[in-house]
Coordinates of N, CA and C in Angstrom, one line a residue:
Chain A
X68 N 231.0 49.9 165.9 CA 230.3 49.2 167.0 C 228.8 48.9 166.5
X69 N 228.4 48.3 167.5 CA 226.9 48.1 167.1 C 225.7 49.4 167.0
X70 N 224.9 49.0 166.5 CA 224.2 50.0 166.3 C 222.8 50.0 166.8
X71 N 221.9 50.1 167.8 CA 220.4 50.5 167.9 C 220.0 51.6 167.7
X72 N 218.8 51.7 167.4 CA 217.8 52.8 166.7 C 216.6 52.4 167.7
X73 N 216.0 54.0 168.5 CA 214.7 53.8 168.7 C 213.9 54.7 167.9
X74 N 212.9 54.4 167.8 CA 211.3 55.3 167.4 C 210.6 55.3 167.7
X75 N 209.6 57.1 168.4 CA 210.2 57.9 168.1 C 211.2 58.8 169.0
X76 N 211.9 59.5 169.0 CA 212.9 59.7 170.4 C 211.8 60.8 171.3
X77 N 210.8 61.3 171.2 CA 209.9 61.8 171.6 C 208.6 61.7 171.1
X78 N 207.9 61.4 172.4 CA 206.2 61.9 171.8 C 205.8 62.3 173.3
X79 N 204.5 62.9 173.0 CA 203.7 63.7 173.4 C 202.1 63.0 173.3
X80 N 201.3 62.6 174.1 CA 200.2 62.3 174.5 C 199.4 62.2 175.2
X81 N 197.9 61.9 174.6 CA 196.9 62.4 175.8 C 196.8 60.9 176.6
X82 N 196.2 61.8 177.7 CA 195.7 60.3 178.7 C 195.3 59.7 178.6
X83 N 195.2 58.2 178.7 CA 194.2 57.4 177.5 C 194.8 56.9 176.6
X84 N 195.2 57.1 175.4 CA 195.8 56.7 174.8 C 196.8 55.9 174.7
X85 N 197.2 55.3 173.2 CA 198.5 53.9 173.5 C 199.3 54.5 172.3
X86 N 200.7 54.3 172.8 CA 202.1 54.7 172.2 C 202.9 53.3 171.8
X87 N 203.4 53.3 170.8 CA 204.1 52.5 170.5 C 205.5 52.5 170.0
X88 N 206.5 52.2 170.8 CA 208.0 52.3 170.3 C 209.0 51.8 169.9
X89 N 209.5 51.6 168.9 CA 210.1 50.5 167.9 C 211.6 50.5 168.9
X90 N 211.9 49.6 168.4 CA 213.8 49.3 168.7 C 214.3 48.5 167.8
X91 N 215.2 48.8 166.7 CA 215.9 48.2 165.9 C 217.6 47.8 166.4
X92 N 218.0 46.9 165.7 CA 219.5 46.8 165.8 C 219.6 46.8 164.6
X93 N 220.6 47.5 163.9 CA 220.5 48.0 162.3 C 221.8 47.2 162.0
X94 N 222.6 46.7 162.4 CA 223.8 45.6 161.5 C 224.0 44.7 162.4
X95 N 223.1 44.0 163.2 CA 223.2 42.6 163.8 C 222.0 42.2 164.0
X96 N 221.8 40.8 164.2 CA 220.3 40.1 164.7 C 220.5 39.8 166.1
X97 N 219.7 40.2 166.8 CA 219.4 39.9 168.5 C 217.9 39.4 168.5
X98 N 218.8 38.4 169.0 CA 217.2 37.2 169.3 C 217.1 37.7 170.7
X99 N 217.7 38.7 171.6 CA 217.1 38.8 172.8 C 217.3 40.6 173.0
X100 N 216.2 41.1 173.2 CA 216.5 42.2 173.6 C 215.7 42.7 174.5
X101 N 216.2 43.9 175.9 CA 215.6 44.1 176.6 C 215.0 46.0 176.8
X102 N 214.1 45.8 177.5 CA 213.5 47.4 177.9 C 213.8 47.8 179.0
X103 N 214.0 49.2 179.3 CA 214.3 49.7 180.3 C 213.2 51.1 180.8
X104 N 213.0 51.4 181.9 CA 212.6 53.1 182.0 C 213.6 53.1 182.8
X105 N 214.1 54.4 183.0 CA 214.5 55.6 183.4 C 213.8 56.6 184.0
X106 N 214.2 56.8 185.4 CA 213.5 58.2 185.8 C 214.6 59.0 186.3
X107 N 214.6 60.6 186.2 CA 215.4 61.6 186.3 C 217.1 61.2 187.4
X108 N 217.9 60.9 186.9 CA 219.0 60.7 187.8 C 218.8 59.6 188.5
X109 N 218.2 58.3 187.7 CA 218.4 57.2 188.4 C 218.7 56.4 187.9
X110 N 218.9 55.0 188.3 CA 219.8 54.4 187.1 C 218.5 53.5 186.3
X111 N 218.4 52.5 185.2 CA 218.0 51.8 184.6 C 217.3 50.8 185.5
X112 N 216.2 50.8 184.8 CA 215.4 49.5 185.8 C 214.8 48.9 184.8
X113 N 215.4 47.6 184.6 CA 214.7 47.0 183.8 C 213.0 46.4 183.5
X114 N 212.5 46.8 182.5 CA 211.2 46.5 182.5 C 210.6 45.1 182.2
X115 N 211.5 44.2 181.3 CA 211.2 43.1 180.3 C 212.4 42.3 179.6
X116 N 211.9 41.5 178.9 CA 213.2 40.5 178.0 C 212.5 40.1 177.2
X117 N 212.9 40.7 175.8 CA 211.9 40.3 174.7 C 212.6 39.2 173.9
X118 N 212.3 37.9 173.8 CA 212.8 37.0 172.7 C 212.3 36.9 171.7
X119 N 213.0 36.8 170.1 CA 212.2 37.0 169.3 C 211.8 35.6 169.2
X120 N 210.2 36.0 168.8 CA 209.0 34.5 168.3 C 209.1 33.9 170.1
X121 N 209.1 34.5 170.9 CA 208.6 34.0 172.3 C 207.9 35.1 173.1
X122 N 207.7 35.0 173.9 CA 206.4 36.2 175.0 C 207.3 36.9 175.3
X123 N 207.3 37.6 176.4 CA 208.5 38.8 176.8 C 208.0 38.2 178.2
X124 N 209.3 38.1 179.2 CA 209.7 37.9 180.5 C 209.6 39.1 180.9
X125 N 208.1 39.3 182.5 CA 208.3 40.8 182.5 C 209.0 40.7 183.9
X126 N 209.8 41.9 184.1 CA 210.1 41.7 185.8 C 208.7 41.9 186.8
X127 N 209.3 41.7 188.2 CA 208.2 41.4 188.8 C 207.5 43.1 189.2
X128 N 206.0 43.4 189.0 CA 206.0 45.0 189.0 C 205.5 45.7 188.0
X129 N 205.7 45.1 187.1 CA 205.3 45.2 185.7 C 204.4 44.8 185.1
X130 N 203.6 45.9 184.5 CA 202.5 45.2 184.4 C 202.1 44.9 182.6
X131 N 202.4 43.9 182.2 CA 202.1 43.2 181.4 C 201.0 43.7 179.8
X132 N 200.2 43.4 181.0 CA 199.1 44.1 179.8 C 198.8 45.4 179.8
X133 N 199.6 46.1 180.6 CA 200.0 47.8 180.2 C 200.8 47.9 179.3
X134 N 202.3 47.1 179.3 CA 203.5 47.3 178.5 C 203.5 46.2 177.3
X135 N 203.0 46.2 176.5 CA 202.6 45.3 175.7 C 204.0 44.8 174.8
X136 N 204.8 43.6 174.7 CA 206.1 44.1 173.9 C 206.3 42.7 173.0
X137 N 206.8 43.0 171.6 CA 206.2 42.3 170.7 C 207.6 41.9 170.0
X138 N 208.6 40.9 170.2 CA 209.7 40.4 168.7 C 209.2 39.9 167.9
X139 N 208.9 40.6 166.8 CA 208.5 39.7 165.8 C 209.6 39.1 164.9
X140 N 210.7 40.0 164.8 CA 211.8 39.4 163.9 C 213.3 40.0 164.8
X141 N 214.3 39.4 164.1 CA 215.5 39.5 164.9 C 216.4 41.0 164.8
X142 N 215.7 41.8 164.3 CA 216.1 43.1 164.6 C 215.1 44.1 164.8
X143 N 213.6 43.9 165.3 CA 212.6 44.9 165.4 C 212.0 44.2 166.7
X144 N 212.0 45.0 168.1 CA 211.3 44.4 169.2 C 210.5 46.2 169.3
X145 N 209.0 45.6 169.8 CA 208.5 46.9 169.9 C 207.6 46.8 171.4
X146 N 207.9 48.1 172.5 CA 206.8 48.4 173.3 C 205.8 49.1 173.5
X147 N 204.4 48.7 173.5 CA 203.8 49.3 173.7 C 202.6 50.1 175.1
X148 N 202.9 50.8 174.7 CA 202.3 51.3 176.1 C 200.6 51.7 176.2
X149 N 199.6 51.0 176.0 CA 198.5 50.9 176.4 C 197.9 51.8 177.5
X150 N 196.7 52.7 176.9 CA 195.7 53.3 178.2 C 196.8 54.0 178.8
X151 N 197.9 54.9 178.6 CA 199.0 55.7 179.0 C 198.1 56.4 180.0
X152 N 198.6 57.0 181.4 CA 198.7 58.1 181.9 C 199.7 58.5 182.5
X153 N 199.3 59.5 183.1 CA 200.6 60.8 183.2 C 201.5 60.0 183.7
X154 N 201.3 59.3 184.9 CA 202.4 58.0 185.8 C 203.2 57.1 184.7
X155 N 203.1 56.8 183.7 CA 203.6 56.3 182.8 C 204.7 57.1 181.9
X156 N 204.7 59.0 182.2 CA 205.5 59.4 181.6 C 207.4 59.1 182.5
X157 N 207.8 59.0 181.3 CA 209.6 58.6 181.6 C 210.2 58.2 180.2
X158 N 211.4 58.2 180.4 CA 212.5 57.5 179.7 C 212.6 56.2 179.4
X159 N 212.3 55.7 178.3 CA 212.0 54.2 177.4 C 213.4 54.3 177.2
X160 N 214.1 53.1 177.1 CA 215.7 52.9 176.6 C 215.5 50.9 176.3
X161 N 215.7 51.3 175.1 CA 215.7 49.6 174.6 C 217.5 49.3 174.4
X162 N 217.8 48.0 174.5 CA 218.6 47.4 174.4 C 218.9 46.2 173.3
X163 N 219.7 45.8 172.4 CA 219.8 44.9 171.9 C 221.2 43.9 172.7
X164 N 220.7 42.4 172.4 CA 222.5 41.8 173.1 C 222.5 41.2 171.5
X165 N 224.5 41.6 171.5 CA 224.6 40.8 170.4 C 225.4 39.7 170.9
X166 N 224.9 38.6 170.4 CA 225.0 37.0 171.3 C 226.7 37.2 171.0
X167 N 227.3 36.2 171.3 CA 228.7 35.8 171.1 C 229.6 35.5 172.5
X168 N 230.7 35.5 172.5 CA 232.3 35.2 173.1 C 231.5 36.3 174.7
X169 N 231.3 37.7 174.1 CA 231.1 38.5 175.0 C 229.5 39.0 175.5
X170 N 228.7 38.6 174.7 CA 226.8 38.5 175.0 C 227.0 40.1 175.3
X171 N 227.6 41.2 174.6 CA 227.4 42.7 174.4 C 226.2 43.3 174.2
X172 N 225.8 44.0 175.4 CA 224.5 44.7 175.2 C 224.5 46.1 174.4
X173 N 224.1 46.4 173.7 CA 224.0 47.7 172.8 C 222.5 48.8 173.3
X174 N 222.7 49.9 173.5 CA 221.5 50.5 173.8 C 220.9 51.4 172.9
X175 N 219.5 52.1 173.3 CA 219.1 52.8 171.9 C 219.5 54.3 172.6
X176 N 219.0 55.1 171.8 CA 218.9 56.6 172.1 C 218.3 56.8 173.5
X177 N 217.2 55.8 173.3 CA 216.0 56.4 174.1 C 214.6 57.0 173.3
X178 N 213.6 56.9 174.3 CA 212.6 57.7 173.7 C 211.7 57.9 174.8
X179 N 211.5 60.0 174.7 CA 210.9 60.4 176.2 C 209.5 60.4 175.5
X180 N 208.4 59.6 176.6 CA 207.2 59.8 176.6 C 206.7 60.7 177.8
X181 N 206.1 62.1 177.5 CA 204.9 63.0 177.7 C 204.1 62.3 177.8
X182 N 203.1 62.2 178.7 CA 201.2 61.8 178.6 C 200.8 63.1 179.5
X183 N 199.9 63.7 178.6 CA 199.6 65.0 179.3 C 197.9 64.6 180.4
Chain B
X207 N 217.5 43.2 196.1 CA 218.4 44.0 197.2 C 219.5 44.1 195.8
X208 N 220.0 45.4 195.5 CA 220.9 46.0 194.8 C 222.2 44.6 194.5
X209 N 222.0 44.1 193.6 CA 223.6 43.0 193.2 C 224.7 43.8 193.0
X210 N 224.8 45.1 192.5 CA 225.8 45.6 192.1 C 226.0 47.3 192.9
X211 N 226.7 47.5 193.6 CA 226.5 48.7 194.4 C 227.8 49.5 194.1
X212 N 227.6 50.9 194.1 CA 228.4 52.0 193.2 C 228.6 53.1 194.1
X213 N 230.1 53.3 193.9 CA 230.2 54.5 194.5 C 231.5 55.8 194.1
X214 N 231.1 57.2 194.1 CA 230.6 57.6 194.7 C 229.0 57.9 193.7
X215 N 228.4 58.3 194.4 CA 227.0 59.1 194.0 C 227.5 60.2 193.0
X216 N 228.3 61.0 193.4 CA 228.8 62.2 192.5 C 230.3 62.3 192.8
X217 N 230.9 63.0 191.3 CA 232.4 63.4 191.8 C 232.8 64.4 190.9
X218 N 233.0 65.1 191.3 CA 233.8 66.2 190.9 C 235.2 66.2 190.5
X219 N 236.2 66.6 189.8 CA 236.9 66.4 189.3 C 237.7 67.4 188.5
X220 N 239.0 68.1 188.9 CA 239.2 69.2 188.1 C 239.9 68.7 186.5
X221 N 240.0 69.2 185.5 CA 240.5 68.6 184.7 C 242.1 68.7 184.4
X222 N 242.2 66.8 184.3 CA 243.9 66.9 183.9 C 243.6 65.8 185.1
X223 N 242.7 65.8 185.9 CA 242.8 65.0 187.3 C 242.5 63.3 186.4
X224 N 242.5 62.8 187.8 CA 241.8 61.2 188.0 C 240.7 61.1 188.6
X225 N 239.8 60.3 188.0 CA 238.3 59.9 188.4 C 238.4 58.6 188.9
X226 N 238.0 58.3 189.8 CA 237.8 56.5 190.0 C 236.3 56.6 190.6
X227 N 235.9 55.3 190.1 CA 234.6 54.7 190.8 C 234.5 53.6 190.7
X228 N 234.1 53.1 191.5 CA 234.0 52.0 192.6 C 232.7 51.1 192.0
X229 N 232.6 49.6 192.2 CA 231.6 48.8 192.0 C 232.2 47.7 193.0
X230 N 231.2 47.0 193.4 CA 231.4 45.8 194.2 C 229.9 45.0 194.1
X231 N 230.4 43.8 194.0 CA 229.1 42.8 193.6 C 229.2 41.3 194.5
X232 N 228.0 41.3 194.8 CA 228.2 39.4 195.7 C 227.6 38.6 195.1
X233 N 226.9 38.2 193.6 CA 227.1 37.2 193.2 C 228.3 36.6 192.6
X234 N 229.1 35.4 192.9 CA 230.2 35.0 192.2 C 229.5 34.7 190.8
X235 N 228.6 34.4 190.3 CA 228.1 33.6 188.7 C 228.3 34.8 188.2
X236 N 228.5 36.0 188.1 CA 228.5 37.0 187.1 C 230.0 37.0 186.6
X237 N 230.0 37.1 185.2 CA 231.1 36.8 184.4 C 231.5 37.9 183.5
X238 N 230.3 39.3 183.5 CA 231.0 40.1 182.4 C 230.6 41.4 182.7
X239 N 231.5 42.5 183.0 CA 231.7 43.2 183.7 C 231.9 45.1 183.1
X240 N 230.3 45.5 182.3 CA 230.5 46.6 181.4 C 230.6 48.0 182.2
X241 N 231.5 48.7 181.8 CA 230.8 50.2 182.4 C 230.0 50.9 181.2
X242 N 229.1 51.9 181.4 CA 228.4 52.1 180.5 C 228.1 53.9 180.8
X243 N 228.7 55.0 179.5 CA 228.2 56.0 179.8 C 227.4 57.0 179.3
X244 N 226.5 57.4 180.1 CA 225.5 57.9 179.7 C 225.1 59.7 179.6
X245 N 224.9 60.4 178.4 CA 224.9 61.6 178.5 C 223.4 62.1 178.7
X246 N 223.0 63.7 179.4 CA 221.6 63.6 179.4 C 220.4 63.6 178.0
X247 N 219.9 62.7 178.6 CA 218.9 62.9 177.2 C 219.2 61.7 176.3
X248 N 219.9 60.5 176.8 CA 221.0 59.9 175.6 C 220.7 58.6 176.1
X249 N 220.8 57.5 175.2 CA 220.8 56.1 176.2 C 222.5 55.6 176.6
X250 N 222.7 55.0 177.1 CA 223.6 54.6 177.8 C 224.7 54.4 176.5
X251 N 226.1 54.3 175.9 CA 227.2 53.8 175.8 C 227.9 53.1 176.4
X252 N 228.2 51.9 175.6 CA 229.6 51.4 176.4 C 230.6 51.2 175.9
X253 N 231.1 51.7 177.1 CA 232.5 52.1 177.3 C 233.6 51.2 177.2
X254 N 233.8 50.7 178.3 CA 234.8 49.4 178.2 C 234.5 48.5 179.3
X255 N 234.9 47.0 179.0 CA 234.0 46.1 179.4 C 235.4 44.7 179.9
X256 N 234.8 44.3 180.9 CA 236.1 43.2 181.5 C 235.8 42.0 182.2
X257 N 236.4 41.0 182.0 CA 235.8 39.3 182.4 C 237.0 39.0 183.4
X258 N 236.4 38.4 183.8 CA 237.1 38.1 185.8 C 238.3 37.3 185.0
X259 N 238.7 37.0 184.1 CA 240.1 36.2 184.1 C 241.1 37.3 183.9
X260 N 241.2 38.7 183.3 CA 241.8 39.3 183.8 C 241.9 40.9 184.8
X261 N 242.8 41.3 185.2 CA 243.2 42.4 186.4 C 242.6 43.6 185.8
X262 N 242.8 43.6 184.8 CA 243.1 45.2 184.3 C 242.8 45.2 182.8
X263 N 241.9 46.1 182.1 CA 242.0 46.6 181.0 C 241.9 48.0 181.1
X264 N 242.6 48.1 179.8 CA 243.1 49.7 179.0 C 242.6 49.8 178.0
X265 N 241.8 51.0 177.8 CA 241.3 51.3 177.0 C 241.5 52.9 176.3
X266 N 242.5 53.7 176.0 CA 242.7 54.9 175.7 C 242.9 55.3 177.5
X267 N 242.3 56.6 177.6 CA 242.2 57.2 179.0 C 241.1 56.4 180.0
X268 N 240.6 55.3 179.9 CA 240.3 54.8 180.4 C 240.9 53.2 180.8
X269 N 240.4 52.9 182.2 CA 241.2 51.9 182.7 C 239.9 51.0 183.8
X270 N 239.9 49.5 183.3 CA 238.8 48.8 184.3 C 240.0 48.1 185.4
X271 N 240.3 47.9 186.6 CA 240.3 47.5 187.5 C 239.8 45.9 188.0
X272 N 240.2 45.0 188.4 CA 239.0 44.0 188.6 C 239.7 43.5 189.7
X273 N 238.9 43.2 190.9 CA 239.5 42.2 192.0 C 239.1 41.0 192.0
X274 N 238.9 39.8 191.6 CA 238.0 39.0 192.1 C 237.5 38.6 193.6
X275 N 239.0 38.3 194.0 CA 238.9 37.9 195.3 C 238.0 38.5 196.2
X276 N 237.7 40.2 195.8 CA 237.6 40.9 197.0 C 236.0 41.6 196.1
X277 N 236.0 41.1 195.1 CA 234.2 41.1 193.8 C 233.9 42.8 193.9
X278 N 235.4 43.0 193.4 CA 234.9 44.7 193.1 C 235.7 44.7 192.2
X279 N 235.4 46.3 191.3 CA 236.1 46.6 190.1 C 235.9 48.4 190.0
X280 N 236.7 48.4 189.4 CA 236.4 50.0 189.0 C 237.1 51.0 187.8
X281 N 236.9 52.0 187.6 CA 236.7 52.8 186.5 C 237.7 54.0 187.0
X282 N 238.5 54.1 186.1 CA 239.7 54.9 185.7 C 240.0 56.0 184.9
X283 N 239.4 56.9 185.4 CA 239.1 57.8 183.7 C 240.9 58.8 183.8
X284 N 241.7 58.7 183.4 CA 243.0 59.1 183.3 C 242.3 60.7 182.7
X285 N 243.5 62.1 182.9 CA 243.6 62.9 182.6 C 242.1 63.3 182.1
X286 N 241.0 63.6 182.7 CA 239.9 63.6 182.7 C 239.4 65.0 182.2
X287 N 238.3 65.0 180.8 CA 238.3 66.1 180.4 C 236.9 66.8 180.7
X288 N 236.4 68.2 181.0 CA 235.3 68.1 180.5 C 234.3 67.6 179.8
X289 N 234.4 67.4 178.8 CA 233.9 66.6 177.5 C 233.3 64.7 178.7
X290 N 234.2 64.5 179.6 CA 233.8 63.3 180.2 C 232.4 63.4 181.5
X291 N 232.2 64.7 181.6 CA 231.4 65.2 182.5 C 230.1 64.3 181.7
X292 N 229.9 63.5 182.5 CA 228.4 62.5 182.3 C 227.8 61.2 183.6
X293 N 226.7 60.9 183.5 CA 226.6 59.6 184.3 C 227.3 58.0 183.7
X294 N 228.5 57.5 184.8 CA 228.7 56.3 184.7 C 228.1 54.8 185.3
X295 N 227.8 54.3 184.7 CA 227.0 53.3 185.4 C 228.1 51.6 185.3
X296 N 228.4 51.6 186.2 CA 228.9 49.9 186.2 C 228.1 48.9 186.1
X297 N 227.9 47.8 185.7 CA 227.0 46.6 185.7 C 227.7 45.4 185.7
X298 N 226.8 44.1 185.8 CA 227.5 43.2 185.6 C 226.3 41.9 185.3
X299 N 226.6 41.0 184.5 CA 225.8 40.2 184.1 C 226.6 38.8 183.9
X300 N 225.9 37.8 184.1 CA 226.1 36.5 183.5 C 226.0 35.9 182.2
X301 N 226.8 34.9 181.6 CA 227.0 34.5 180.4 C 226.2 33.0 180.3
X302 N 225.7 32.7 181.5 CA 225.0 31.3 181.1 C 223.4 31.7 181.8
X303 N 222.9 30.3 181.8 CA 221.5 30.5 181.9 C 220.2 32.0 182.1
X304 N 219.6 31.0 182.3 CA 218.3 31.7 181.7 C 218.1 33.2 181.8
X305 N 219.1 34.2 183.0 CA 219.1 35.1 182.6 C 220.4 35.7 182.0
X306 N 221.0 35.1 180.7 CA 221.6 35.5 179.9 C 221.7 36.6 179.2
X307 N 222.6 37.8 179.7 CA 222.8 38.9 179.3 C 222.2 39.7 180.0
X308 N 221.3 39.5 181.3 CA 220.7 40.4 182.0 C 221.8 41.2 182.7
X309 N 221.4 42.4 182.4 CA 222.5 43.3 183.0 C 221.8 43.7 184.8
X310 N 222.8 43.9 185.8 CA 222.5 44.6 186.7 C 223.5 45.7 187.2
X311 N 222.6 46.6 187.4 CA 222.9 48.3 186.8 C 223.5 48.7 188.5
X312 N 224.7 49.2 188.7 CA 224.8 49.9 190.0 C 223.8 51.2 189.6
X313 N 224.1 51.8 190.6 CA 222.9 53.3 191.1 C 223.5 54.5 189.8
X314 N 224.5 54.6 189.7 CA 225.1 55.5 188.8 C 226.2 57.2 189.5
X315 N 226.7 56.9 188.8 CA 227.7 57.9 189.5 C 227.7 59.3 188.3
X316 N 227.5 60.5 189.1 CA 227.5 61.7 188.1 C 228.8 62.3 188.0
X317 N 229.4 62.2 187.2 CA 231.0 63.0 187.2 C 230.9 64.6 186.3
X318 N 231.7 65.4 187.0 CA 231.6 66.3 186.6 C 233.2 66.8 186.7
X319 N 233.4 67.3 185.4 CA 235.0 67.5 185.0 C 235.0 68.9 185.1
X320 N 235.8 69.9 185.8 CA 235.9 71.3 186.0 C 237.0 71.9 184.9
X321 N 236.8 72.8 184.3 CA 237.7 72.8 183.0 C 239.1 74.0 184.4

């Protein structure tokens, strides 16, 4: 099956600070992939739709120039999380679709952000 | 307002039993129909996945359901082991325009297999 990769599946940071989190698809190209957070026992709320070589579609709620999120190529979409605080800690879960017959979404590990 | 709505919230389940959970959706444009399962700490898997032309897929001990008529579907976990104790999430997304491959997530169901 397909494969995503996130980086890194944990971090830890201070308030203030900006985190940045890769999402790879490691044996397909996804010209579209999306972000998610997660909070404890809830389901997936999407954050964005990153196309690669286009802006990222944020949902509505989201704030943009907090969540900074970048395709530069068809297997590396990255979010960044700018001026983090504590409200910002949760569960990052990127997704890749691999286009075709079925438009199959693939998801990553995850990666839990701490802002202390 | 929730497109995709799931139930139960939680299920218990002794093992050897049957698990079913429930999805029902009211847009007709949605055309692809994944369950997805998720362990803690883990991003989501999927599982097995089914398009409104047909009733039923089988997948090992798993089984999708589909009604159209009635825009529900659901999840069959046959002879259900501990090892299946996780959050399942149904979703469902469209294959044409602009939001192409957006998934929308029911609430998620916690199953819990009793050995």
């Amino acid at each position: 099956g397909a494969v995503v990769s996130q980086h890194p599946s944990w971090v830890i940071c201070k308030s203030g600070t900006s985190v940045k989190i890769e999402c790879r698809s490691l044996d397909f190209q996804a010209t579209t992939m999306f972000w998610y957070r997660q909070f404890p026992k809830q389901s997936l709320m999407l954050m964005a739709t990153s196309n690669e070589g286009s802006k990222a579609t944020y949902e509505q709620g989201v704030e943009k120039d907090k969540f900074l999120i970048n395709h530069a190529s068809l297997t590396l979409s990255t979010l960044t999380v700018t001026s983090a605080h504590p409200e910002d800690s949760s569960f990052y879960i990127c997704s890749a679709l691999l286009a075709g017959t079925y438009n199959e979404q693939f998801f990553g590990p995850g990666t839990r952000l701490t802002v202390l | 307002q929730q497109q995709v709505k799931q139930s139960p919230q939680s299920l218990i389940v002794q093992k050897g039993g049957i698990s079913i959970i429930n999805c029902a959706y009211e847009n007709t444009a949605f055309d692809y129909f994944p369950w997805y399962q998720q362990f803690p700490g883990k991003g989501p898997a999927l599982l097995i996945a089914i398009r409104p032309d047909v009733s039923e897929k089988k997948e090992g001990r798993f089984t999708i359901s589909f009604n159209k008529s009635a825009k529900q579907f659901s999840l069959h976990i046959m002879d259900s082991q501990p090892g299946d104790s996780a959050t399942y999430f149904c979703a469902a997304s469209r294959g044409r325009g602009s939001t192409l491959g957006r998934l929308y997530f029911g609430r998620g169901t916690q199953l819990t297999v009793w050995p």
